[in-house]
mmCIF file of C-alpha atoms in Angstrom:
data_model
loop_
_atom_site.group_PDB
_atom_site.id
_atom_site.type_symbol
_atom_site.label_atom_id
_atom_site.label_comp_id
_atom_site.label_asym_id
_atom_site.label_seq_id
_atom_site.Cartn_x
_atom_site.Cartn_y
_atom_site.Cartn_z
ATOM 1 C CA LEU O 1091 22.888 -4.958 8.732
ATOM 2 C CA PRO O 1092 24.240 -7.961 6.648
ATOM 3 C CA GLU O 1093 23.036 -10.725 10.262
ATOM 4 C CA LEU O 1094 19.409 -7.817 10.287
ATOM 5 C CA SER O 1095 18.297 -7.734 6.905
ATOM 6 C CA HIS O 1096 20.093 -10.596 5.063
ATOM 7 C CA ARG O 1097 21.084 -8.256 2.622
ATOM 8 C CA GLN O 1098 23.397 -6.804 0.916
ATOM 9 C CA PRO O 1099 24.570 -3.351 2.849
ATOM 10 C CA GLY O 1100 26.366 -0.437 0.968
ATOM 11 C CA VAL O 1101 26.991 2.984 2.408
ATOM 12 C CA GLY O 1102 27.850 6.252 0.759
ATOM 13 C CA ARG O 1103 29.018 8.782 3.839
ATOM 14 C CA VAL O 1104 28.136 8.648 7.582
ATOM 15 C CA VAL O 1105 27.857 12.075 9.665
ATOM 16 C CA VAL O 1106 27.840 13.144 12.862
ATOM 17 C CA ASN O 1107 27.379 16.208 15.574
ATOM 18 C CA PRO O 1108 28.422 14.832 18.585
ATOM 19 C CA PHE O 1109 27.193 18.592 20.492
ATOM 20 C CA ARG O 1110 23.853 18.858 17.849
ATOM 21 C CA LEU O 1111 23.005 15.393 18.672
ATOM 22 C CA THR O 1112 22.000 14.918 14.563
ATOM 23 C CA LEU O 1113 22.707 11.749 12.108
ATOM 24 C CA THR O 1114 22.999 12.046 8.422
ATOM 25 C CA VAL O 1115 23.308 8.840 6.154
ATOM 26 C CA SER O 1116 23.886 9.795 2.510
ATOM 27 C CA ASN O 1117 23.302 6.740 -0.054
ATOM 28 C CA LEU O 1118 22.354 4.021 2.333
ATOM 29 C CA SER O 1119 21.462 1.024 0.112
ATOM 30 C CA LEU O 1120 20.553 -2.619 0.569
ATOM 31 C CA THR O 1121 21.068 -5.558 -2.468
ATOM 32 C CA GLU O 1122 18.978 -8.644 -2.426
ATOM 33 C CA PRO O 1123 20.696 -11.589 -3.132
ATOM 34 C CA ASP O 1124 21.011 -11.903 -6.087
ATOM 35 C CA GLY O 1125 22.456 -8.436 -7.193
ATOM 36 C CA ARG O 1126 18.712 -6.700 -7.145
ATOM 37 C CA LEU O 1127 18.770 -3.422 -5.002
ATOM 38 C CA PHE O 1128 15.957 -3.711 -2.167
ATOM 39 C CA GLY O 1129 16.631 -0.254 -0.795
ATOM 40 C CA ALA O 1130 17.567 2.587 -0.870
ATOM 41 C CA VAL O 1131 18.363 6.015 0.189
ATOM 42 C CA GLU O 1132 19.963 9.249 -0.621
ATOM 43 C CA ARG O 1133 19.582 10.940 2.820
ATOM 44 C CA LEU O 1134 18.333 9.706 6.503
ATOM 45 C CA HIS O 1135 18.976 12.595 8.802
ATOM 46 C CA ALA O 1136 17.652 12.444 12.344
ATOM 47 C CA ASP O 1137 18.083 15.157 15.511
ATOM 48 C CA VAL O 1138 17.952 14.393 18.256
ATOM 49 C CA GLU O 1139 16.918 15.957 20.962
ATOM 50 C CA TRP O 1140 18.679 16.894 24.100
ATOM 51 C CA ALA O 1141 15.204 15.806 26.829
ATOM 52 C CA SER O 1142 16.355 11.664 25.650
ATOM 53 C CA LEU O 1143 18.670 12.860 28.418
ATOM 54 C CA TRP O 1144 16.771 13.840 31.560
ATOM 55 C CA ARG O 1145 13.258 11.899 29.639
ATOM 56 C CA ARG O 1146 14.842 8.459 29.780
ATOM 57 C CA GLU O 1147 12.824 8.221 25.739
ATOM 58 C CA LEU O 1148 14.337 8.967 22.615
ATOM 59 C CA VAL O 1149 13.754 11.945 21.136
ATOM 60 C CA LEU O 1150 13.616 13.515 17.737
ATOM 61 C CA ARG O 1151 12.872 16.948 16.957
ATOM 62 C CA GLU O 1152 13.165 15.569 12.857
ATOM 63 C CA LEU O 1153 13.350 12.526 10.862
ATOM 64 C CA GLN O 1154 13.989 13.378 7.440
ATOM 65 C CA THR O 1155 13.861 10.640 4.671
ATOM 66 C CA VAL O 1156 15.639 11.813 1.193
ATOM 67 C CA ARG O 1157 14.233 9.568 -2.220
ATOM 68 C CA PRO O 1158 14.022 6.022 -0.399
ATOM 69 C CA TYR O 1159 13.228 3.303 -2.708
ATOM 70 C CA VAL O 1160 12.179 0.110 -1.834
ATOM 71 C CA GLU O 1161 10.724 -3.614 -3.724
ATOM 72 C CA LEU O 1162 8.536 -5.265 -2.482
ATOM 73 C CA LYS O 1163 9.187 -8.588 -4.761
ATOM 74 C CA ARG O 1164 6.355 -11.869 -4.694
ATOM 75 C CA MET O 1165 8.455 -14.808 -6.230
ATOM 76 C CA SER O 1166 7.317 -17.660 -8.433
ATOM 77 C CA ASN O 1167 6.799 -20.008 -5.030
ATOM 78 C CA GLY O 1168 4.333 -17.339 -3.840
ATOM 79 C CA VAL O 1169 6.788 -16.128 -0.888
ATOM 80 C CA TRP O 1170 7.236 -12.417 -0.559
ATOM 81 C CA ASN O 1171 11.242 -11.259 -0.256
ATOM 82 C CA VAL O 1172 10.460 -9.122 2.516
ATOM 83 C CA ALA O 1173 8.999 -12.789 4.616
ATOM 84 C CA ASP O 1174 12.690 -12.785 5.966
ATOM 85 C CA LEU O 1175 12.383 -9.310 7.464
ATOM 86 C CA VAL O 1176 9.372 -9.583 9.547
ATOM 87 C CA ALA O 1177 10.262 -13.334 11.021
ATOM 88 C CA ALA O 1178 13.611 -11.652 11.990
ATOM 89 C CA GLY O 1179 11.655 -8.935 13.414
ATOM 90 C CA PRO O 1180 12.111 -8.539 17.593
ATOM 91 C CA GLN O 1181 9.371 -9.839 19.761
ATOM 92 C CA THR O 1182 8.161 -8.075 22.230
ATOM 93 C CA ASN O 1183 6.188 -11.512 24.310
ATOM 94 C CA GLY O 1184 4.302 -8.554 25.288
ATOM 95 C CA THR O 1185 6.311 -6.301 27.074
ATOM 96 C CA ALA O 1186 6.377 -2.256 25.770
ATOM 97 C CA LEU O 1187 7.676 -0.459 22.942
ATOM 98 C CA PRO O 1188 10.915 1.137 23.205
ATOM 99 C CA ARG O 1189 9.639 4.551 24.645
ATOM 100 C CA VAL O 1190 10.295 7.081 21.156
ATOM 101 C CA SER O 1191 9.273 9.859 20.907
ATOM 102 C CA ILE O 1192 9.477 11.562 17.202
ATOM 103 C CA GLU O 1193 8.246 15.559 16.433
ATOM 104 C CA ARG O 1194 7.967 15.643 13.088
ATOM 105 C CA ILE O 1195 7.957 12.047 10.489
ATOM 106 C CA GLN O 1196 8.883 13.330 6.662
ATOM 107 C CA ILE O 1197 9.560 11.036 3.501
ATOM 108 C CA SER O 1198 9.999 12.300 0.212
ATOM 109 C CA GLU O 1199 10.252 12.080 -2.998
ATOM 110 C CA GLY O 1200 10.078 8.340 -1.927
ATOM 111 C CA GLN O 1201 9.182 5.524 -4.795
ATOM 112 C CA PHE O 1202 7.795 1.677 -4.156
ATOM 113 C CA GLY O 1203 7.916 -0.756 -6.647
ATOM 114 C CA LEU O 1204 6.380 -4.307 -6.969
ATOM 115 C CA ARG O 1205 7.289 -7.352 -9.004
ATOM 116 C CA ASP O 1206 5.058 -10.428 -9.110
ATOM 117 C CA GLU O 1207 7.123 -13.099 -10.740
ATOM 118 C CA ALA O 1208 4.130 -15.347 -9.597
ATOM 119 C CA VAL O 1209 1.418 -14.460 -12.288
ATOM 120 C CA PRO O 1210 1.792 -15.480 -15.827
ATOM 121 C CA GLY O 1211 4.381 -12.943 -17.420
ATOM 122 C CA VAL O 1212 5.191 -11.402 -14.625
ATOM 123 C CA PHE O 1213 3.940 -8.006 -13.461
ATOM 124 C CA SER O 1214 5.269 -5.319 -12.594
ATOM 125 C CA LYS O 1215 4.684 -1.177 -11.406
ATOM 126 C CA ARG O 1216 6.276 1.781 -9.737
ATOM 127 C CA PHE O 1217 5.157 4.390 -7.406
ATOM 128 C CA ALA O 1218 6.528 7.381 -7.376
ATOM 129 C CA SER O 1219 6.135 10.986 -6.079
ATOM 130 C CA LEU O 1220 5.580 9.715 -2.571
ATOM 131 C CA ASP O 1221 5.145 12.401 0.331
ATOM 132 C CA LEU O 1222 4.519 11.122 4.307
ATOM 133 C CA VAL O 1223 4.471 13.681 6.625
ATOM 134 C CA LEU O 1224 3.518 12.769 10.174
ATOM 135 C CA ASP O 1225 3.718 14.866 13.537
ATOM 136 C CA ARG O 1226 3.759 14.011 16.984
ATOM 137 C CA PHE O 1227 4.276 10.567 16.745
ATOM 138 C CA SER O 1228 5.001 8.498 19.853
ATOM 139 C CA THR O 1229 5.138 4.970 20.889
ATOM 140 C CA ALA O 1230 3.329 6.367 24.427
ATOM 141 C CA GLU O 1231 0.094 4.299 25.202
ATOM 142 C CA GLY O 1232 -3.352 5.649 24.032
ATOM 143 C CA SER O 1233 -0.683 8.134 21.517
ATOM 144 C CA ARG O 1234 -1.781 9.245 17.502
ATOM 145 C CA ALA O 1235 0.163 10.250 15.021
ATOM 146 C CA THR O 1236 -1.800 12.357 12.584
ATOM 147 C CA GLY O 1237 -0.641 12.597 8.983
ATOM 148 C CA HIS O 1238 -0.855 12.741 5.025
ATOM 149 C CA LEU O 1239 1.095 10.704 2.254
ATOM 150 C CA THR O 1240 -0.086 10.862 -1.602
ATOM 151 C CA ALA O 1241 1.768 9.191 -3.989
ATOM 152 C CA THR O 1242 1.639 9.056 -8.237
ATOM 153 C CA GLY O 1243 1.406 6.126 -9.841
ATOM 154 C CA ASP O 1244 3.715 4.947 -13.017
ATOM 155 C CA SER O 1245 -0.063 4.669 -14.694
ATOM 156 C CA GLY O 1246 -1.475 8.306 -14.324
ATOM 157 C CA GLU O 1247 -3.074 7.129 -10.861
ATOM 158 C CA SER O 1248 -3.134 8.836 -7.724
ATOM 159 C CA LEU O 1249 -2.627 7.035 -3.853
ATOM 160 C CA ARG O 1250 -3.865 9.799 -1.356
ATOM 161 C CA TRP O 1251 -3.789 8.660 3.047
ATOM 162 C CA THR O 1252 -4.567 11.281 5.214
ATOM 163 C CA GLY O 1253 -5.592 10.317 9.165
ATOM 164 C CA ASN O 1254 -4.199 9.211 12.277
ATOM 165 C CA VAL O 1255 -1.646 5.939 13.556
ATOM 166 C CA GLY O 1256 -0.848 4.697 17.038
ATOM 167 C CA MET O 1257 1.084 2.625 18.661
ATOM 168 C CA ALA O 1258 0.210 1.436 21.981
ATOM 169 C CA PRO O 1259 -2.248 0.507 20.870
ATOM 170 C CA LEU O 1260 -2.047 -0.726 17.438
ATOM 171 C CA ALA O 1261 -5.022 1.741 15.649
ATOM 172 C CA SER O 1262 -5.687 4.168 12.874
ATOM 173 C CA VAL O 1263 -8.336 5.962 11.921
ATOM 174 C CA GLY O 1264 -8.176 7.911 8.041
ATOM 175 C CA GLU O 1265 -9.303 8.002 5.302
ATOM 176 C CA VAL O 1266 -7.855 6.568 1.919
ATOM 177 C CA ARG O 1267 -8.691 7.624 -2.012
ATOM 178 C CA PHE O 1268 -7.127 5.365 -5.051
ATOM 179 C CA GLU O 1269 -8.015 7.297 -8.540
ATOM 180 C CA GLY O 1270 -7.857 6.553 -11.709
ATOM 181 C CA PHE O 1271 -6.811 3.329 -11.850
ATOM 182 C CA PRO O 1272 -6.189 1.992 -14.997
ATOM 183 C CA LEU O 1273 -8.002 -1.117 -15.776
ATOM 184 C CA PRO O 1274 -5.834 -2.882 -18.655
ATOM 185 C CA ARG O 1275 -2.812 -2.308 -17.279
ATOM 186 C CA HIS O 1276 -3.206 -4.599 -14.963
ATOM 187 C CA GLY O 1277 -4.886 -7.326 -16.623
ATOM 188 C CA VAL O 1278 -2.277 -10.079 -15.566
ATOM 189 C CA TYR O 1279 -4.512 -10.018 -12.999
ATOM 190 C CA LEU O 1280 -8.299 -10.706 -14.512
ATOM 191 C CA GLN O 1281 -7.728 -13.060 -16.723
ATOM 192 C CA LEU O 1282 -6.528 -15.304 -13.089
ATOM 193 C CA ALA O 1283 -11.212 -14.441 -13.125
ATOM 194 C CA THR O 1284 -11.640 -14.061 -16.950
ATOM 195 C CA ALA O 1285 -10.905 -15.460 -19.961
ATOM 196 C CA GLY O 1286 -12.286 -11.871 -21.233
ATOM 197 C CA ALA O 1287 -9.545 -8.936 -22.348
ATOM 198 C CA MET O 1288 -10.304 -5.916 -20.842
ATOM 199 C CA GLU O 1289 -9.960 -3.789 -23.986
ATOM 200 C CA ARG O 1290 -10.347 -0.131 -21.435
ATOM 201 C CA GLY O 1291 -11.294 0.955 -18.149
ATOM 202 C CA HIS O 1292 -10.335 3.274 -15.571
ATOM 203 C CA LEU O 1293 -10.763 2.119 -11.135
ATOM 204 C CA SER O 1294 -11.625 4.309 -8.769
ATOM 205 C CA PHE O 1295 -12.377 3.806 -4.935
ATOM 206 C CA GLY O 1296 -12.404 5.313 -1.049
ATOM 207 C CA PHE O 1297 -13.131 4.854 2.018
ATOM 208 C CA GLN O 1298 -13.193 6.105 5.746
ATOM 209 C CA TYR O 1299 -11.977 3.116 8.376
ATOM 210 C CA ASP O 1300 -11.559 2.587 11.643
ATOM 211 C CA VAL O 1301 -8.993 -0.473 12.978
ATOM 212 C CA GLU O 1302 -8.369 -1.478 16.254
ATOM 213 C CA ASP O 1303 -5.480 -4.221 17.204
ATOM 214 C CA ALA O 1304 -7.648 -3.843 21.031
ATOM 215 C CA SER O 1305 -7.216 -6.127 23.635
ATOM 216 C CA GLU O 1306 -10.114 -7.625 23.348
ATOM 217 C CA GLY O 1307 -9.553 -8.193 19.980
ATOM 218 C CA LEU O 1308 -9.525 -6.732 16.528
ATOM 219 C CA LYS O 1309 -11.777 -3.674 16.231
ATOM 220 C CA ALA O 1310 -12.772 -2.435 12.485
ATOM 221 C CA SER O 1311 -15.241 -0.495 10.764
ATOM 222 C CA VAL O 1312 -15.579 1.072 6.668
ATOM 223 C CA SER O 1313 -17.846 3.944 6.423
ATOM 224 C CA ALA O 1314 -18.887 6.410 3.434
ATOM 225 C CA ALA O 1315 -16.739 3.304 1.228
ATOM 226 C CA PHE O 1316 -17.444 4.067 -2.785
ATOM 227 C CA VAL O 1317 -16.381 2.006 -5.858
ATOM 228 C CA LYS O 1318 -16.637 3.926 -9.308
ATOM 229 C CA LEU O 1319 -15.883 2.214 -12.999
ATOM 230 C CA LEU O 1320 -15.716 4.592 -15.902
ATOM 231 C CA ASP O 1321 -15.909 3.601 -19.419
ATOM 232 C CA VAL O 1322 -15.033 -0.250 -18.901
ATOM 233 C CA ALA O 1323 -15.607 -2.799 -22.353
ATOM 234 C CA LEU O 1324 -14.616 -6.277 -21.605
ATOM 235 C CA SER O 1325 -14.253 -8.691 -24.280
ATOM 236 C CA LEU O 1326 -13.963 -12.375 -24.855
ATOM 237 C CA PRO O 1327 -12.838 -14.870 -26.940
ATOM 238 C CA GLN O 1328 -13.877 -14.165 -30.835
ATOM 239 C CA ALA O 1329 -16.160 -11.610 -29.783
ATOM 240 C CA SER O 1330 -16.797 -8.748 -32.745
ATOM 241 C CA GLN O 1331 -17.744 -6.225 -30.618
ATOM 242 C CA PRO O 1332 -17.042 -5.948 -26.577
ATOM 243 C CA SER O 1333 -18.964 -8.021 -24.590
ATOM 244 C CA VAL O 1334 -19.650 -6.221 -22.191
ATOM 245 C CA SER O 1335 -19.397 -2.078 -21.293
ATOM 246 C CA LEU O 1336 -20.025 0.303 -18.911
ATOM 247 C CA GLY O 1337 -20.173 4.244 -18.916
ATOM 248 C CA THR O 1338 -20.243 4.097 -15.164
ATOM 249 C CA LEU O 1339 -20.846 1.684 -12.640
ATOM 250 C CA ALA O 1340 -21.247 3.262 -9.181
ATOM 251 C CA VAL O 1341 -21.523 1.263 -5.859
ATOM 252 C CA ASN O 1342 -22.064 3.991 -2.765
ATOM 253 C CA ASP O 1343 -22.544 4.672 0.449
ATOM 254 C CA VAL O 1344 -21.398 1.718 2.001
ATOM 255 C CA SER O 1345 -19.913 0.704 5.423
ATOM 256 C CA GLY O 1346 -19.563 -2.287 7.339
ATOM 257 C CA SER O 1347 -18.212 -3.426 11.608
ATOM 258 C CA LEU O 1348 -16.931 -6.579 12.327
ATOM 259 C CA GLN O 1349 -17.404 -6.018 15.378
ATOM 260 C CA ASP O 1350 -21.458 -5.919 14.321
ATOM 261 C CA ARG O 1351 -21.036 -8.116 11.475
ATOM 262 C CA ARG O 1352 -22.544 -5.970 9.089
ATOM 263 C CA PHE O 1353 -22.651 -4.964 5.419
ATOM 264 C CA ARG O 1354 -24.846 -1.883 4.059
ATOM 265 C CA ILE O 1355 -24.904 -0.810 0.253
ATOM 266 C CA GLY O 1356 -26.542 2.544 0.250
ATOM 267 C CA GLU O 1357 -26.863 2.773 -3.927
ATOM 268 C CA VAL O 1358 -25.796 0.508 -7.152
ATOM 269 C CA ARG O 1359 -25.717 2.706 -9.921
ATOM 270 C CA VAL O 1360 -25.418 1.807 -13.307
ATOM 271 C CA GLU O 1361 -25.018 3.874 -17.056
ATOM 272 C CA ASP O 1362 -25.291 2.831 -20.684
ATOM 273 C CA GLY O 1363 -24.941 -0.416 -20.182
ATOM 274 C CA ALA O 1364 -24.778 -2.952 -22.846
ATOM 275 C CA LEU O 1365 -24.452 -6.754 -23.031
ATOM 276 C CA SER O 1366 -23.526 -8.789 -25.919
ATOM 277 C CA ALA O 1367 -24.102 -12.699 -26.489
ATOM 278 C CA LEU O 1368 -22.344 -14.779 -29.328
ATOM 279 C CA ARG O 1369 -23.602 -18.590 -29.469
ATOM 280 C CA ARG O 1370 -21.876 -21.037 -31.408
ATOM 281 C CA LYS O 1371 -22.548 -23.379 -33.228
ATOM 282 C CA ASP O 1372 -22.028 -26.295 -30.250
ATOM 283 C CA GLY O 1373 -24.713 -24.509 -28.393
ATOM 284 C CA SER O 1374 -22.827 -23.241 -26.532
ATOM 285 C CA VAL O 1375 -22.739 -19.079 -24.640
ATOM 286 C CA ASP O 1376 -19.833 -17.514 -24.425
ATOM 287 C CA LEU O 1377 -21.390 -15.514 -21.851
ATOM 288 C CA SER O 1378 -21.125 -18.296 -19.242
ATOM 289 C CA ARG O 1379 -17.648 -18.904 -20.363
ATOM 290 C CA ALA O 1380 -16.760 -15.593 -18.851
ATOM 291 C CA VAL O 1381 -15.773 -16.364 -15.262
ATOM 292 C CA ARG O 1382 -13.521 -19.146 -15.276
ATOM 293 C CA PRO O 1383 -14.161 -22.627 -13.386
ATOM 294 C CA GLU O 1384 -10.818 -22.567 -11.170
ATOM 295 C CA PHE O 1385 -11.479 -19.827 -9.966
ATOM 296 C CA VAL O 1386 -15.303 -19.880 -8.548
ATOM 297 C CA HIS O 1387 -13.881 -23.250 -7.212
ATOM 298 C CA GLU O 1388 -10.717 -21.727 -5.324
ATOM 299 C CA SER O 1389 -12.843 -19.381 -4.139
#
């Protein structure tokens, strides 16, 4: 594990039953060189079937993970802490994937942490109550596993995914919904684009997608996408009241296709909006500085 992960492993207990072909690992952890925890699993259980012998593939009845945790970190130099894992990952060079079939993959009570040290002040976030189920997973060509995922953020937002996933080719069809995302909590990223302060507001969005890494190139499309902003208030420096306020900003029925290079918006709806501008003594208007010039130039 140290050679593969470039991290210090720790393990509490390993139990193997050679008659039932089960493996159970308790309290497995990986620690970063600086001592921070990179990932941990309270319990990992694999139930192998005897059919693996005559089917000439790894066949598992179940792969279960209980209370796993992973921290994704972007360091101050912009490099992610998983870059060494990606670089050290297996290179297939066009060869077929190992033959694996798993009747059910289940992750229960997972946690996912994000730490961004490349933004001013450092930003950290955590998702908990992460549950994932994938049924009939296989690396066989054309096979798709069906499943769902749910998670809750530390600010009360919720994430939900339902769909299918294929490995040969790499493909997925499904739906993603992200609801109740509080904007002030994540204002550090808004500050990269505007000098204003987000006083309140919530963001929700969702979409249906179809992605496939085909031999002729990547195929991707989205449909039924929406973005909704609720109860938004943004104040620019020296403003005595919110410079921009919105009761609702909804963008609905959005669709697009990478192959067709088309993008369609069905509806844009604004309700209860207000705009307040401050004209300074030098004649400038604060709204003209709402977007940082360096953000526009870099974009």
